[in-house]
Amino acid sequence: MALLSILCYPDPRLHTVAKPVTAVDARVRLLVSDMLQTMYEASGIGLAATQVDVHERLIVVDVSQERDQPLVLINPELVWTSPGKRLNEEGCLSVPGIYDGVERFDAVHVRALDAQGKSRVIEACDLLAVCVQHEMDHLLGKVFVEYLSPLKRNRIKTKMLKARREDVR
Ligand code: NI
């Protein structure tokens, strides 16, 4: 297993649209275990392959308190969304230190393959629903700050670029 490096907003690679995973093979299972390790190491609750510069439809999630309920969703598709939406505060490992409100469906049902390549439907509500919608956006090349006003987004962009320059120094 290996820790992967996470792309930071506003890296243009975060806007790549991911392609479907064609086979759940040894390569994909290794990517899954590396992504899980990377997510846990970074204390995140979700990570999309896009964020580690792999542009395939794969996300990992764990919203449990104990950090022992990993969920692997390969080629996830929304099959049902609740009528209601709710505003939730979100953050992202690709936009460290930034938290803001985004409207998401209260609940979603997602069909996906697991790490064994088995198709299943996950019924997600609350934090899991928010997290899955956030990660699925990454696969479409969308970062949560794009839901915010242009003013806020530009302020975040400037802050991220400044932080990166200070890192290099
Ligand atoms: Ni994110």
Coordinates of C-alpha atoms and ligand atoms in Angstrom, one line a residue:
M1 CA 0.0 0.0 0.0
A2 CA 1.1 3.5 -0.6
L3 CA 0.0 7.0 0.3
L4 CA -1.1 9.0 -2.8
S5 CA -0.7 12.7 -3.2
I6 CA -3.9 14.7 -3.3
L7 CA -4.4 17.4 -5.9
C8 CA -5.1 20.9 -4.4
Y9 CA -7.7 23.3 -5.8
P10 CA -7.4 25.2 -8.1
D11 CA -5.4 22.5 -9.9
P12 CA -7.0 22.2 -13.4
R13 CA -6.7 18.4 -13.2
L14 CA -9.5 18.5 -10.6
H15 CA -11.9 19.4 -13.5
T16 CA -11.2 16.3 -15.5
V17 CA -14.3 14.2 -16.2
A18 CA -13.6 10.6 -15.1
K19 CA -14.2 7.5 -17.3
P20 CA -15.9 4.3 -16.2
V21 CA -13.7 1.6 -14.6
T22 CA -13.7 -1.2 -17.2
A23 CA -12.7 -4.1 -15.0
V24 CA -12.4 -4.5 -11.2
D25 CA -9.0 -6.2 -11.3
A26 CA -5.9 -6.3 -9.2
R27 CA -4.9 -2.8 -10.4
V28 CA -8.2 -1.3 -9.3
R29 CA -8.1 -3.2 -5.9
L30 CA -4.6 -1.8 -5.3
L31 CA -5.9 1.7 -6.2
V32 CA -8.8 1.2 -3.7
S33 CA -6.5 0.2 -0.9
D34 CA -4.1 3.1 -1.6
M35 CA -7.0 5.5 -1.7
L36 CA -8.4 4.2 1.6
Q37 CA -5.0 4.6 3.3
T38 CA -4.7 8.1 1.9
M39 CA -8.2 9.1 3.0
Y40 CA -7.6 7.7 6.6
E41 CA -4.2 9.3 6.8
A42 CA -5.7 12.7 5.8
S43 CA -8.6 12.2 8.3
G44 CA -11.1 12.6 5.4
I45 CA -14.5 11.0 5.2
G46 CA -14.3 10.6 1.4
L47 CA -11.9 10.6 -1.5
A48 CA -12.5 10.4 -5.3
A49 CA -10.0 9.0 -7.7
T50 CA -10.0 12.4 -9.5
Q51 CA -8.3 13.8 -6.3
V52 CA -5.4 11.5 -6.7
D53 CA -5.1 12.2 -10.4
V54 CA -6.7 9.0 -11.6
H55 CA -9.6 9.8 -13.9
E56 CA -11.7 6.8 -13.4
R57 CA -15.2 6.6 -11.7
L58 CA -14.2 5.3 -8.3
I59 CA -14.8 6.8 -4.8
V60 CA -14.1 5.6 -1.2
V61 CA -16.0 6.8 1.8
D62 CA -16.1 6.2 5.5
V63 CA -18.4 8.4 7.7
S64 CA -18.2 6.1 10.8
Q65 CA -17.0 7.5 14.1
E66 CA -14.6 4.5 14.5
R67 CA -13.2 4.8 11.0
D68 CA -13.8 1.1 10.3
Q69 CA -16.7 1.2 7.8
P70 CA -15.0 1.7 4.4
L71 CA -17.3 1.9 1.5
V72 CA -16.0 1.5 -2.1
L73 CA -18.2 2.7 -4.9
I74 CA -17.0 1.9 -8.5
N75 CA -18.9 3.4 -11.4
P76 CA -21.5 4.9 -9.0
E77 CA -24.8 6.1 -10.5
L78 CA -27.6 7.9 -8.7
V79 CA -30.8 5.8 -9.1
W80 CA -33.0 7.8 -6.7
T81 CA -32.9 11.2 -5.1
S82 CA -35.2 12.5 -2.3
P83 CA -37.6 15.3 -3.0
G84 CA -36.0 17.5 -0.4
K85 CA -32.7 19.2 -0.3
R86 CA -30.8 20.5 2.7
L87 CA -27.9 22.9 3.2
N88 CA -24.9 21.3 4.8
E89 CA -21.4 22.6 5.7
E90 CA -18.8 20.8 3.6
G91 CA -15.1 20.6 3.4
C92 CA -12.7 18.9 1.0
L93 CA -9.2 17.3 1.2
S94 CA -8.5 19.2 -2.1
V95 CA -9.4 22.5 -0.5
P96 CA -7.8 22.3 3.0
G97 CA -9.1 24.6 5.7
I98 CA -12.2 25.8 3.7
Y99 CA -15.7 25.0 4.9
D100 CA -19.0 26.3 3.4
G101 CA -22.6 25.5 2.9
V102 CA -23.8 23.5 -0.1
E103 CA -27.3 22.2 -0.9
R104 CA -27.6 18.5 -1.4
F105 CA -30.4 15.9 -1.6
D106 CA -31.4 14.7 1.9
A107 CA -31.1 11.1 0.7
V108 CA -29.9 9.2 -2.4
H109 CA -29.8 5.7 -3.6
V110 CA -26.6 4.8 -5.5
R111 CA -25.9 1.8 -7.7
A112 CA -22.2 0.9 -7.8
L113 CA -19.8 -2.0 -7.9
D114 CA -17.9 -2.9 -4.8
A115 CA -14.2 -3.8 -4.5
Q116 CA -15.1 -7.4 -5.5
G117 CA -16.9 -6.1 -8.6
K118 CA -20.3 -7.0 -7.2
S119 CA -23.2 -4.6 -8.1
R120 CA -25.2 -3.2 -5.2
V121 CA -27.5 -0.3 -4.3
I122 CA -26.5 1.8 -1.3
E123 CA -29.3 3.7 0.4
A124 CA -27.6 6.8 1.8
C125 CA -29.0 9.5 4.1
D126 CA -27.6 12.3 6.3
L127 CA -23.8 12.6 6.3
L128 CA -23.3 9.6 4.0
A129 CA -25.7 11.1 1.4
V130 CA -23.8 14.4 1.5
C131 CA -20.5 12.7 1.2
V132 CA -21.5 10.5 -1.7
Q133 CA -22.9 13.4 -3.6
H134 CA -19.8 15.5 -2.9
E135 CA -17.4 12.6 -4.1
M136 CA -19.6 11.9 -7.2
D137 CA -19.2 15.5 -8.2
H138 CA -15.4 15.1 -8.2
L139 CA -15.8 12.4 -10.8
L140 CA -17.6 15.0 -13.0
G141 CA -14.7 17.4 -12.4
K142 CA -16.7 19.5 -10.0
V143 CA -15.3 20.8 -6.7
F144 CA -17.7 22.0 -4.0
V145 CA -16.5 25.6 -4.0
E146 CA -18.0 25.9 -7.5
Y147 CA -21.4 26.0 -5.8
L148 CA -20.3 29.2 -3.9
S149 CA -20.6 32.7 -5.3
P150 CA -17.9 33.9 -7.7
L151 CA -16.6 36.3 -5.1
K152 CA -16.2 33.6 -2.4
R153 CA -14.7 31.2 -5.0
N154 CA -12.1 33.8 -6.1
R155 CA -11.2 34.5 -2.5
I156 CA -10.6 30.8 -1.9
K157 CA -8.6 30.5 -5.1
T158 CA -6.3 33.3 -4.1
K159 CA -5.9 31.9 -0.6
M160 CA -5.0 28.4 -1.9
L161 CA -2.4 29.8 -4.4
K162 CA -0.8 31.9 -1.7
A163 CA -0.6 29.0 0.7
R164 CA 1.1 26.9 -2.1
R165 CA 3.6 29.6 -2.8
E166 CA 4.5 29.7 0.9
D167 CA 4.8 25.9 0.9
V168 CA 7.4 26.1 -1.9
R169 CA 9.5 28.7 -0.1
Ligands
NI1 NI -13.8 16.7 -2.0

